[in-house]
XYZ file of C-alpha atoms in Angstrom:
589
model
C 101.413 83.681 80.070
C 103.991 82.015 82.235
C 106.469 79.582 80.787
C 105.210 76.653 82.800
C 101.743 77.061 81.314
C 103.239 77.201 77.830
C 104.945 73.841 78.304
C 102.900 71.069 76.744
C 103.947 68.665 79.509
C 105.007 69.473 83.043
C 108.047 67.222 83.499
C 108.303 67.918 87.231
C 104.673 66.899 87.687
C 105.295 63.688 85.759
C 108.268 62.863 87.958
C 106.151 63.334 91.043
C 103.428 61.067 89.679
C 105.950 58.380 88.810
C 106.989 58.167 92.464
C 103.623 56.536 93.099
C 104.378 53.861 90.487
C 107.293 52.394 92.485
C 105.126 49.777 94.276
C 103.905 48.608 90.858
C 107.193 48.533 88.936
C 106.545 44.985 87.733
C 103.264 45.900 86.028
C 104.853 49.075 84.664
C 107.582 47.109 82.865
C 105.046 44.531 81.627
C 103.149 47.421 80.034
C 106.294 48.715 78.374
C 106.939 45.256 76.884
C 103.335 45.064 75.667
C 103.711 48.488 74.042
C 106.725 47.260 72.065
C 104.994 44.019 71.028
C 101.846 45.855 69.910
C 103.919 48.273 67.815
C 105.655 45.366 66.082
C 102.506 43.292 65.540
C 100.537 46.266 64.229
C 102.842 46.554 61.202
C 102.933 42.788 60.644
C 99.513 42.470 58.962
C 100.157 44.919 56.050
C 103.647 43.453 55.651
C 102.271 39.915 55.372
C 99.544 41.185 53.020
C 102.244 42.586 50.691
C 103.989 39.220 50.483
C 100.665 37.418 50.027
C 99.790 39.625 47.048
C 103.233 39.590 45.419
C 104.245 35.956 46.087
C 100.901 34.141 46.067
C 98.053 36.059 44.426
C 100.120 37.598 41.603
C 101.662 34.211 40.702
C 98.511 32.215 41.646
C 100.328 30.026 44.190
C 97.567 28.554 46.399
C 99.967 26.673 48.682
C 101.875 29.742 49.800
C 98.601 31.736 49.880
C 97.113 29.544 52.638
C 100.448 29.595 54.477
C 100.410 33.401 54.578
C 96.760 33.398 55.671
C 97.608 31.101 58.610
C 100.473 33.388 59.657
C 98.182 36.417 59.412
C 95.544 34.706 61.584
C 98.128 33.820 64.245
C 99.403 37.428 64.255
C 95.845 38.775 64.693
C 95.172 36.398 67.613
C 98.411 37.386 69.366
C 97.743 41.060 68.697
C 94.268 40.741 70.252
C 95.645 38.987 73.358
C 98.360 41.618 73.821
C 95.832 44.416 73.299
C 93.493 42.982 75.952
C 96.355 42.625 78.426
C 97.601 46.122 77.652
C 94.216 47.813 78.161
C 93.510 45.902 81.393
C 96.877 46.462 83.065
C 97.064 50.126 82.017
C 93.687 50.761 83.679
C 94.691 48.582 86.674
C 97.846 50.616 87.213
C 95.932 53.902 86.978
C 93.285 52.833 89.494
C 95.829 51.498 91.995
C 97.905 54.665 91.756
C 94.815 56.828 92.269
C 93.729 54.725 95.239
C 97.075 55.462 96.903
C 96.961 59.192 96.116
C 93.336 59.495 97.235
C 94.108 57.811 100.569
C 97.044 60.158 101.081
C 94.910 63.182 100.179
C 92.069 62.220 102.530
C 94.502 61.527 105.352
C 96.027 64.955 104.682
C 92.606 66.642 104.757
C 91.752 64.974 108.067
C 94.594 66.832 109.755
C 94.032 70.355 108.460
C 93.320 73.176 110.874
C 89.752 74.389 111.049
C 91.008 77.677 109.594
C 91.719 75.902 106.304
C 88.086 74.765 106.063
C 86.872 78.209 107.101
C 88.520 79.588 103.950
C 87.929 76.667 101.565
C 84.970 75.580 99.479
C 83.672 72.106 100.293
C 82.582 71.672 96.663
C 86.110 72.373 95.413
C 87.624 69.885 97.874
C 85.103 67.248 96.796
C 86.147 67.864 93.188
C 89.777 67.339 94.170
C 89.077 64.093 96.038
C 86.671 62.545 93.529
C 86.520 63.990 89.996
C 90.152 65.085 89.757
C 91.275 61.673 90.982
C 89.493 59.935 88.113
C 91.253 62.235 85.674
C 94.587 61.220 87.216
C 93.683 57.553 86.689
C 93.066 58.348 83.010
C 96.682 59.530 82.668
C 97.761 55.897 82.793
C 94.602 54.081 81.751
C 93.870 56.180 78.650
C 96.712 58.668 78.261
C 100.408 58.047 78.777
C 100.755 54.405 77.712
C 98.347 54.886 74.829
C 100.429 57.810 73.564
C 103.636 55.827 73.983
C 102.107 52.900 72.111
C 100.915 55.128 69.271
C 104.267 56.905 68.951
C 106.161 53.629 68.829
C 103.615 52.253 66.351
C 104.205 55.253 64.076
C 107.979 54.787 64.216
C 107.775 51.071 63.463
C 105.208 51.549 60.697
C 107.203 54.291 58.996
C 110.382 52.245 59.302
C 108.705 49.279 57.631
C 107.291 51.572 54.917
C 110.773 52.903 54.122
C 112.106 49.346 54.099
C 109.393 48.213 51.653
C 109.491 51.183 49.264
C 111.365 54.403 49.914
C 109.815 56.159 46.906
C 106.263 55.793 48.200
C 107.518 56.724 51.674
C 108.692 60.103 50.381
C 105.106 61.005 49.450
C 104.034 60.234 53.028
C 106.997 62.143 54.450
C 106.024 65.292 52.571
C 102.587 65.372 54.264
C 103.709 64.319 57.754
C 105.274 67.641 58.949
C 102.001 69.502 58.357
C 100.112 67.088 60.576
C 102.843 67.061 63.231
C 102.815 70.856 63.450
C 99.007 70.923 63.611
C 99.080 68.326 66.378
C 101.547 70.294 68.479
C 99.530 73.495 68.073
C 96.351 71.611 68.936
C 97.921 70.186 72.113
C 99.106 73.594 73.284
C 95.703 75.229 73.015
C 93.891 72.212 74.424
C 95.969 72.401 77.610
C 94.866 75.998 78.178
C 91.264 75.077 77.408
C 91.246 72.167 79.843
C 92.609 74.318 82.650
C 89.623 76.570 82.105
C 87.301 73.550 82.067
C 88.644 72.282 85.405
C 88.185 75.736 86.968
C 84.581 75.888 85.837
C 83.898 72.312 87.008
C 85.160 73.240 90.489
C 83.022 76.387 90.522
C 79.966 74.439 89.392
C 80.472 71.700 92.008
C 80.968 74.264 94.743
C 77.865 76.230 93.728
C 75.601 73.159 93.544
C 76.917 71.672 96.813
C 76.318 74.882 98.758
C 72.822 75.427 97.350
C 71.727 71.845 97.998
C 73.043 72.045 101.557
C 71.289 75.362 102.136
C 68.099 74.534 100.233
C 65.868 75.262 103.235
C 67.249 78.793 103.502
C 66.800 79.409 99.773
C 63.171 78.343 99.909
C 62.435 80.184 103.159
C 63.668 83.432 101.609
C 62.157 82.645 98.162
C 65.527 82.794 96.420
C 64.686 80.065 93.898
C 64.432 82.408 90.884
C 67.615 84.297 91.767
C 69.627 81.131 92.344
C 68.212 79.633 89.146
C 69.577 82.639 87.233
C 72.928 82.382 89.039
C 73.118 78.694 88.158
C 72.333 79.401 84.501
C 75.208 81.900 84.404
C 77.774 79.577 85.993
C 76.545 76.659 83.886
C 76.918 78.820 80.766
C 80.557 79.524 81.662
C 81.068 75.783 82.124
C 79.449 75.129 78.735
C 81.568 77.791 77.028
C 84.746 76.289 78.465
C 83.818 72.865 77.068
C 82.730 74.308 73.710
C 86.188 75.799 73.355
C 87.643 72.275 73.484
C 84.976 71.096 71.027
C 85.941 73.925 68.660
C 89.604 72.909 68.686
C 88.630 69.266 68.082
C 86.333 70.206 65.221
C 89.228 71.982 63.495
C 91.967 69.450 64.106
C 90.322 66.098 63.349
C 88.839 67.006 59.941
C 92.243 68.468 59.019
C 93.928 65.206 60.052
C 91.424 63.239 57.905
C 92.061 65.538 54.956
C 95.852 65.122 55.170
C 95.466 61.336 55.440
C 93.137 61.180 52.437
C 95.429 63.387 50.324
C 98.368 61.170 51.261
C 96.507 57.978 50.267
C 95.467 59.631 47.018
C 99.073 60.614 46.253
C 100.367 57.098 46.950
C 97.564 55.495 44.893
C 98.238 57.859 41.987
C 102.016 57.411 41.976
C 101.980 53.668 42.717
C 99.082 52.914 40.373
C 100.708 54.894 37.564
C 103.945 52.941 37.961
C 102.110 49.614 37.924
C 99.970 50.509 34.889
C 102.980 51.818 32.965
C 105.027 48.853 34.197
C 107.484 51.190 35.866
C 110.168 49.976 38.198
C 110.153 49.935 41.958
C 106.455 49.555 42.872
C 104.582 46.264 43.075
C 100.898 45.587 43.619
C 101.767 44.336 47.102
C 103.638 47.564 47.866
C 100.632 49.660 46.853
C 98.142 47.634 48.926
C 100.487 47.579 51.931
C 100.964 51.371 51.785
C 97.214 51.966 51.549
C 96.935 49.880 54.721
C 99.962 51.551 56.344
C 98.935 55.195 55.846
C 95.859 55.045 58.143
C 98.016 53.151 60.652
C 100.552 55.997 60.502
C 98.093 58.901 60.619
C 95.455 57.370 62.905
C 97.877 57.101 65.858
C 98.729 60.768 65.337
C 95.041 61.607 65.632
C 94.723 59.293 68.617
C 97.760 60.904 70.215
C 96.041 64.255 69.945
C 92.868 62.787 71.449
C 94.729 60.940 74.206
C 96.781 64.041 74.792
C 93.527 65.780 75.731
C 93.006 63.074 78.346
C 96.612 63.417 79.479
C 96.295 67.204 79.772
C 93.116 66.916 81.838
C 94.836 64.380 84.073
C 97.883 66.582 84.569
C 95.756 69.637 85.330
C 93.843 67.535 87.873
C 97.081 66.141 89.337
C 98.471 69.646 89.725
C 95.368 70.680 91.666
C 95.516 67.624 93.904
C 99.218 68.125 94.623
C 98.510 71.761 95.475
C 96.254 70.501 98.271
C 98.848 67.910 99.328
C 101.493 70.638 99.423
C 99.351 72.824 101.669
C 100.798 72.904 105.167
C 97.850 73.774 107.357
C 98.135 71.099 110.001
C 98.309 71.741 113.731
C 101.872 70.991 114.830
C 101.429 67.760 116.751
C 104.890 67.845 118.303
C 103.748 67.224 121.860
C 105.053 64.135 123.638
C 102.997 64.139 126.820
C 100.340 61.418 126.974
C 97.803 61.058 129.762
C 95.039 58.482 129.935
C 93.048 60.566 132.398
C 93.297 64.291 133.048
C 92.453 65.598 136.498
C 90.760 68.448 134.667
C 92.508 71.598 135.858
C 92.239 74.167 133.049
C 94.102 77.482 132.886
C 93.896 80.202 130.227
C 96.704 82.722 130.692
C 96.714 85.962 128.681
C 95.333 84.212 125.617
C 95.160 86.332 122.456
C 93.637 84.896 119.299
C 92.394 86.161 115.937
C 90.733 84.323 113.059
C 91.817 87.164 110.776
C 95.218 88.749 111.278
C 95.187 91.941 113.360
C 91.503 91.442 114.246
C 91.676 89.733 117.668
C 88.656 87.802 118.886
C 90.144 87.071 122.320
C 92.094 89.893 123.944
C 94.195 88.623 126.824
C 91.728 86.102 128.290
C 92.731 84.549 131.636
C 90.742 82.223 133.894
C 91.026 78.968 135.835
C 88.774 75.948 136.140
C 89.615 73.568 138.958
C 89.151 69.839 138.654
C 85.494 68.906 139.022
C 84.213 72.471 138.673
C 81.459 73.540 136.317
C 82.277 76.810 134.579
C 79.523 78.712 132.746
C 80.494 81.220 130.063
C 77.923 83.838 129.130
C 77.928 86.860 126.883
C 76.499 88.351 123.730
C 76.939 86.726 120.326
C 80.481 87.282 119.080
C 81.891 87.753 122.573
C 84.339 84.871 122.039
C 82.630 82.085 124.002
C 82.824 79.333 121.368
C 86.345 80.415 120.430
C 87.512 79.350 123.911
C 86.213 75.841 123.179
C 87.946 75.743 119.796
C 91.264 76.749 121.341
C 90.994 74.237 124.189
C 90.734 71.469 121.558
C 93.550 73.026 119.509
C 91.419 73.453 116.421
C 93.265 76.752 116.024
C 96.645 77.987 117.227
C 96.648 80.931 119.633
C 98.535 84.112 118.774
C 99.878 84.738 122.278
C 99.531 83.380 125.787
C 99.209 79.830 127.100
C 96.554 77.224 127.746
C 97.288 74.599 130.394
C 95.592 71.337 131.323
C 96.745 69.902 134.646
C 99.542 72.474 134.583
C 100.877 71.265 131.220
C 100.816 73.489 128.131
C 98.444 71.826 125.662
C 101.104 72.210 122.942
C 103.163 69.659 124.849
C 100.264 67.163 124.890
C 99.700 64.908 121.882
C 96.583 65.898 119.937
C 95.114 62.415 120.267
C 95.583 62.375 124.039
C 94.124 65.885 124.389
C 91.055 65.453 122.201
C 90.265 61.952 123.393
C 89.655 63.281 126.908
C 87.583 66.323 125.945
C 83.978 65.583 124.944
C 82.137 68.380 123.157
C 78.404 68.740 122.544
C 77.666 71.489 120.032
C 74.489 73.397 119.337
C 74.706 72.543 115.625
C 74.712 68.757 115.736
C 76.273 66.879 112.820
C 75.193 63.286 112.240
C 76.513 61.082 109.458
C 74.325 59.096 107.073
C 74.726 55.977 109.193
C 73.112 54.103 112.074
C 72.484 55.691 115.452
C 74.990 53.244 116.949
C 77.784 54.270 114.581
C 76.978 57.939 115.051
C 77.314 57.533 118.809
C 80.531 55.550 118.928
C 81.939 56.853 115.597
C 83.111 53.331 114.733
C 85.227 53.130 117.897
C 85.378 49.365 118.451
C 86.356 49.888 122.095
C 82.786 51.055 122.707
C 80.374 48.137 122.406
C 76.659 48.243 121.654
C 76.018 47.152 125.229
C 78.047 50.158 126.470
C 75.970 52.495 124.325
C 72.679 51.004 125.478
C 73.727 51.162 129.132
C 74.706 54.818 128.774
C 71.449 55.582 126.968
C 69.437 54.034 129.805
C 71.346 56.068 132.372
C 70.472 59.389 130.747
C 66.961 58.369 129.678
C 67.569 58.275 125.912
C 67.061 54.520 125.428
C 63.261 54.676 125.286
C 63.147 57.063 122.329
C 65.814 55.098 120.438
C 63.946 51.823 121.070
C 60.830 53.227 119.363
C 62.693 53.742 116.078
C 62.682 51.009 113.388
C 65.798 48.963 114.054
C 66.531 50.793 117.304
C 70.243 51.521 117.552
C 70.669 50.321 113.953
C 68.240 52.905 112.553
C 69.847 54.884 109.721
C 69.367 58.601 110.382
C 70.266 59.543 106.761
C 72.341 62.549 105.738
C 72.935 65.028 108.593
C 70.383 63.137 110.732
C 67.462 64.264 108.584
C 65.210 61.483 109.969
C 65.424 62.848 113.520
C 64.067 66.002 115.122
C 66.375 68.734 116.368
C 65.916 67.608 119.968
C 66.549 63.963 119.095
C 69.738 64.858 117.251
C 70.889 66.794 120.284
C 70.221 63.807 122.557
C 72.233 61.559 120.247
C 75.076 64.090 120.301
C 74.990 64.174 124.104
C 75.050 60.378 124.277
C 78.012 60.413 121.890
C 79.939 62.538 124.376
C 78.706 60.575 127.400
C 79.921 57.117 126.273
C 83.513 58.336 125.866
C 83.764 58.878 129.638
C 85.671 62.171 129.204
C 87.849 63.957 131.724
C 86.534 67.334 130.511
C 83.029 68.016 129.238
C 82.117 70.968 127.040
C 78.517 71.965 126.310
C 78.416 74.689 123.674
C 74.825 75.985 123.910
C 73.840 72.319 123.743
C 70.311 72.791 125.105
C 69.329 75.970 123.289
C 67.412 74.206 120.512
C 65.629 71.385 122.402
C 62.220 71.195 124.010
C 61.687 71.236 127.753
C 61.388 67.442 128.013
C 64.648 66.879 126.094
C 66.313 69.604 128.132
C 65.299 67.848 131.338
C 66.830 64.626 130.036
C 70.029 66.473 129.167
C 70.051 68.276 132.487
C 69.771 64.990 134.367
C 72.559 63.522 132.233
C 74.663 66.636 132.762
C 74.385 66.236 136.518
C 75.682 62.658 136.206
C 78.464 63.230 133.736
C 79.765 66.430 135.304
C 80.100 64.862 138.711
C 83.828 64.700 139.439
C 84.664 66.139 136.011
C 85.570 69.617 134.834
C 82.765 71.069 132.726
C 82.597 74.195 130.611
C 79.091 75.230 129.699
C 78.164 77.903 127.187
C 74.448 78.343 127.776
C 71.493 80.649 127.391
C 69.389 78.787 129.963
C 69.398 80.237 133.473
C 68.888 76.877 135.173
C 72.192 75.626 133.803
C 74.097 78.786 134.637
C 72.863 79.036 138.224
C 74.280 75.589 139.028
C 77.778 76.568 137.844
C 80.610 76.863 140.350
C 81.847 79.904 138.463
C 80.353 82.161 135.810
C 82.614 83.937 133.323
C 81.032 86.963 131.671
C 82.527 87.915 128.298
C 82.141 90.912 126.046
C 84.044 91.768 122.857
C 86.763 89.170 123.481
C 87.448 90.126 127.090
C 86.420 88.677 130.431
C 84.427 91.386 132.175
C 83.423 89.525 135.335
C 83.917 86.205 137.127
C 82.093 84.734 140.104
C 79.045 82.781 141.226
C 75.509 83.693 140.265
C 74.841 85.340 143.619
C 78.175 87.168 143.690
C 77.687 88.671 140.269
C 74.178 89.844 141.055
C 75.598 91.919 143.906
C 77.611 94.100 141.504
C 75.888 97.370 140.741
C 75.559 97.957 136.965
C 77.503 94.754 136.386
C 77.518 93.041 132.991
C 75.984 89.862 134.379
C 73.357 91.715 136.391
C 72.275 93.643 133.307
C 72.228 90.422 131.259
C 70.232 88.726 133.984
C 67.653 91.494 134.128
C 67.260 91.715 130.353
C 67.344 88.024 129.462
C 67.205 85.677 132.414
C 64.721 87.365 134.754
C 61.827 86.710 132.377
C 62.865 83.090 132.103
C 63.029 82.744 135.896
C 59.568 84.262 136.247
C 58.170 81.762 133.742
């Protein structure tokens, strides 16, 4: 096991967390003051009780008795007020710190390359952004300050005990090392156990998220029984990880109670014997105060162990979150060129790209699309058609070659400027659990509801939206579940249309819609592509035949380029073969 994992506390991780406290230094120092006050006031009650017994009850002095009672009441009131303030501000600090870290994490995730998400589990990332964040909040709300308070309370209490009666304190001191050693051992093993717990929580979240998302597939292929068994296995590992922590707790806490009880028994025996035999050095007040002090000394030690569990879970969670924050998977947005409106000239020059190293998907692709042209890309599945779209938007970085827009390398263009002017309609439409209006304009306040309605009327989508309850304010639910596949596609097309793009990309956008919806999209395509560069990846012949240029791809290479008629003239050409196998039947229909 590596040394860092053996350390009970990761000091470097603590330092990093404390950087986020800087904006809240005032509250942090208020908490430190409250910790000191609570430690002092916690030992005041037994101390006052000692003097009440020795100076009032033993001598039957009613006047001083009521005086001590009034002091005790005032101390309890102040202690309650300080405790309330301490608990509130500790939780407040934790939640504010987590809010800041969560915002930073989400902002970081927004800028990752698509490759990062290709290789990452959504369930794990959700765990990082939600569950792990709450554990970080607990570091301050239920962990660090609580431990500091308990440690200081123990020091103050033991100091007062020595001051009152050093003989009785020796009995306590004999038992204390055993509990301290047990606590340290407990903390060490609990850290390892909680790391295992967090791993299993991430695995469980990831498993459940993927199965819920793909529930239709599971049921279509009758995988319910198999997935049920898989879930039982992963849930059992999660249970076992938690039971390990329960096992450690079940050993430590009874041991702590036993040591405390033995200590009280030893003090009662020694102190009581001295009082009965009228020995020197122990009063009735001393004995009562020590019986009150011992739980106050040992209980914080137990609480420290318990709060240390919380602290360990928080630190494990923080380490996982910082691992994501430390991941450098962003596209280098170092470009300085900004254009409000591209002409639309696109050039791919010897572009080589691979999702997996040494397994190129594009192998030296070169083509040009002039401003206003419609380019159709055809080819078998896996030929590299959609990859061209991904690279044009800089979702991935190319291995070699160059991509130019208006003669400017896209690496020199700011990402915002580039992506703002390229509208993409995908075959797999993603809609958020929100209104149709917000799904169309994606909360862009520059696009008004009137703009959306006008665009919808132009492409013939308004009538279907108007029939829905609430019209443009109809909530489509998660992933647009309340709409049909064709309706989702129309919404996606309208989303692209209202942005008034310089370049339009249709990635098999009409392959999953009915003939009526396709006609609507075809009419809209004719309008939006007029005067704009368009790249169309399509399986429909009607769309391809209208293209100014057809690019035929196979296995990551461009095999042919030309118009529909030109490509049909090539004997044994790729496009001609594709046309005869796939498109000729469609044309006949």
